[in-house]
Amino acid sequence: MSNRYLPLHDPDGPLEAELSLDRVPYEALVTAVLAWKNPDLEPHDYEQLALQLAGHARAVADDVRRHTAALPKSDGRGALAEIVLQEADRRLSVPPKGAIRCVQSHARLVRALYERLDRLEAESDSTG
């Protein structure tokens, strides 16, 4: 096996939609980050953590969008999801800073997105 990696390019998104998120390590990271009291990390370490969480938040937000898009327009269940997605877009539009506040903010965002995704999946399972 080669040490080379090729970037995945899927401009239409169907391949990405079929890839499941590796949720467990991110939930563990979110839990650890939110439990921090006074970590002694370098600014670039905070920035890397924020970037990692921001990337995962985007992936979870895409899943939430797919579930929300599948709902009928007249269905009110998507309203809260839209609010959560607007907040996610707003927070992810700001470049991450190398600070604990930024990392914890991104961790809370990942948690909120997973909560919304879980509700949408539970609702679709109970109606479908």
Coordinates of C-alpha atoms in Angstrom, one line a residue:
M1 CA 0.0 0.0 0.0
S2 CA 1.3 3.4 -0.9
N3 CA 1.7 6.3 1.6
R4 CA -0.1 8.6 -0.9
Y5 CA -3.6 9.8 -0.3
L6 CA -5.9 11.2 -2.9
P7 CA -8.4 13.8 -1.9
L8 CA -12.1 12.8 -2.3
H9 CA -13.8 15.1 -4.8
D10 CA -17.5 14.6 -5.0
P11 CA -19.0 17.9 -6.2
D12 CA -22.6 16.5 -6.3
G13 CA -22.5 15.1 -2.8
P14 CA -24.1 11.6 -3.2
L15 CA -21.0 9.8 -2.1
E16 CA -20.6 12.0 1.0
A17 CA -24.2 11.3 1.9
E18 CA -23.5 7.6 2.0
L19 CA -20.4 7.9 4.2
S20 CA -21.3 7.5 7.9
L21 CA -19.8 10.0 10.3
D22 CA -17.3 8.6 12.8
R23 CA -19.2 9.9 15.7
V24 CA -17.7 8.2 18.7
P25 CA -14.3 9.9 18.7
Y26 CA -15.8 13.3 18.1
E27 CA -18.3 12.9 21.0
A28 CA -15.3 11.9 23.2
L29 CA -13.4 15.0 22.0
V30 CA -16.5 17.3 22.7
T31 CA -16.9 15.8 26.2
A32 CA -13.2 16.4 26.9
V33 CA -13.1 19.9 25.5
L34 CA -16.2 21.0 27.4
A35 CA -14.7 19.5 30.7
W36 CA -11.5 21.6 30.4
K37 CA -10.8 23.9 33.3
N38 CA -7.3 25.3 32.6
P39 CA -5.6 23.4 29.8
D40 CA -2.1 24.5 29.1
L41 CA -1.9 24.2 25.3
E42 CA -0.2 26.3 22.7
P43 CA -2.3 28.6 20.6
H44 CA -1.7 26.5 17.5
D45 CA -3.0 23.4 19.3
Y46 CA -6.2 25.2 20.1
E47 CA -6.5 26.3 16.5
Q48 CA -6.0 22.7 15.3
L49 CA -8.7 21.4 17.6
A50 CA -11.0 24.2 16.5
L51 CA -10.4 23.4 12.9
Q52 CA -11.0 19.7 13.5
L53 CA -14.3 20.4 15.3
A54 CA -15.4 23.0 12.7
G55 CA -14.8 20.4 9.9
H56 CA -16.9 17.8 11.7
A57 CA -19.6 20.4 12.5
R58 CA -19.9 21.1 8.8
A59 CA -20.3 17.4 8.1
V60 CA -23.0 16.9 10.7
A61 CA -24.7 20.1 9.5
D62 CA -24.8 18.6 6.0
D63 CA -26.5 15.5 7.5
V64 CA -29.0 17.7 9.3
R65 CA -29.7 19.6 6.0
R66 CA -30.3 16.3 4.1
H67 CA -32.8 15.2 6.8
T68 CA -34.5 18.6 6.8
A69 CA -34.7 18.8 3.0
A70 CA -36.6 15.4 3.0
L71 CA -39.4 16.9 5.2
P72 CA -42.4 18.3 3.4
K73 CA -42.3 22.1 3.3
S74 CA -45.5 22.4 5.4
D75 CA -43.9 20.2 8.1
G76 CA -43.0 22.3 11.1
R77 CA -40.4 19.8 12.4
G78 CA -37.8 21.4 10.1
A79 CA -38.2 24.9 11.7
L80 CA -35.9 24.2 14.7
A81 CA -33.4 22.4 12.4
E82 CA -33.3 25.6 10.2
I83 CA -32.5 27.7 13.2
V84 CA -29.8 25.4 14.4
L85 CA -28.3 25.4 10.9
Q86 CA -28.4 29.2 10.6
E87 CA -26.5 29.4 13.9
A88 CA -24.0 26.8 12.7
D89 CA -23.5 28.7 9.4
R90 CA -23.0 32.0 11.3
R91 CA -20.5 30.5 13.8
L92 CA -18.6 28.5 11.1
S93 CA -18.2 31.6 8.9
V94 CA -15.8 33.1 11.4
P95 CA -12.2 31.7 11.1
P96 CA -11.2 29.8 14.2
K97 CA -8.9 31.5 16.7
G98 CA -6.3 29.8 18.8
A99 CA -8.2 30.2 22.0
I100 CA -10.0 27.9 24.4
R101 CA -13.3 29.8 24.0
C102 CA -13.3 29.1 20.2
V103 CA -12.6 25.4 20.7
Q104 CA -15.3 25.1 23.3
S105 CA -17.7 27.0 21.1
H106 CA -17.1 24.6 18.3
A107 CA -17.6 21.6 20.7
R108 CA -20.9 23.0 21.8
L109 CA -21.9 23.5 18.2
V110 CA -21.1 19.8 17.3
R111 CA -23.1 18.7 20.3
A112 CA -26.1 20.8 19.3
L113 CA -26.0 19.6 15.7
Y114 CA -25.9 15.9 16.8
E115 CA -28.8 16.6 19.1
R116 CA -30.8 18.0 16.2
L117 CA -29.7 15.1 13.9
D118 CA -30.8 12.6 16.5
R119 CA -34.2 14.2 16.8
L120 CA -34.7 14.3 13.0
E121 CA -33.6 10.6 12.7
A122 CA -35.9 9.6 15.6
E123 CA -38.8 11.5 14.1
S124 CA -38.3 10.0 10.7
D125 CA -38.0 6.5 12.2
S126 CA -41.3 6.9 14.1
T127 CA -43.2 8.2 11.1
G128 CA -41.7 6.0 8.5

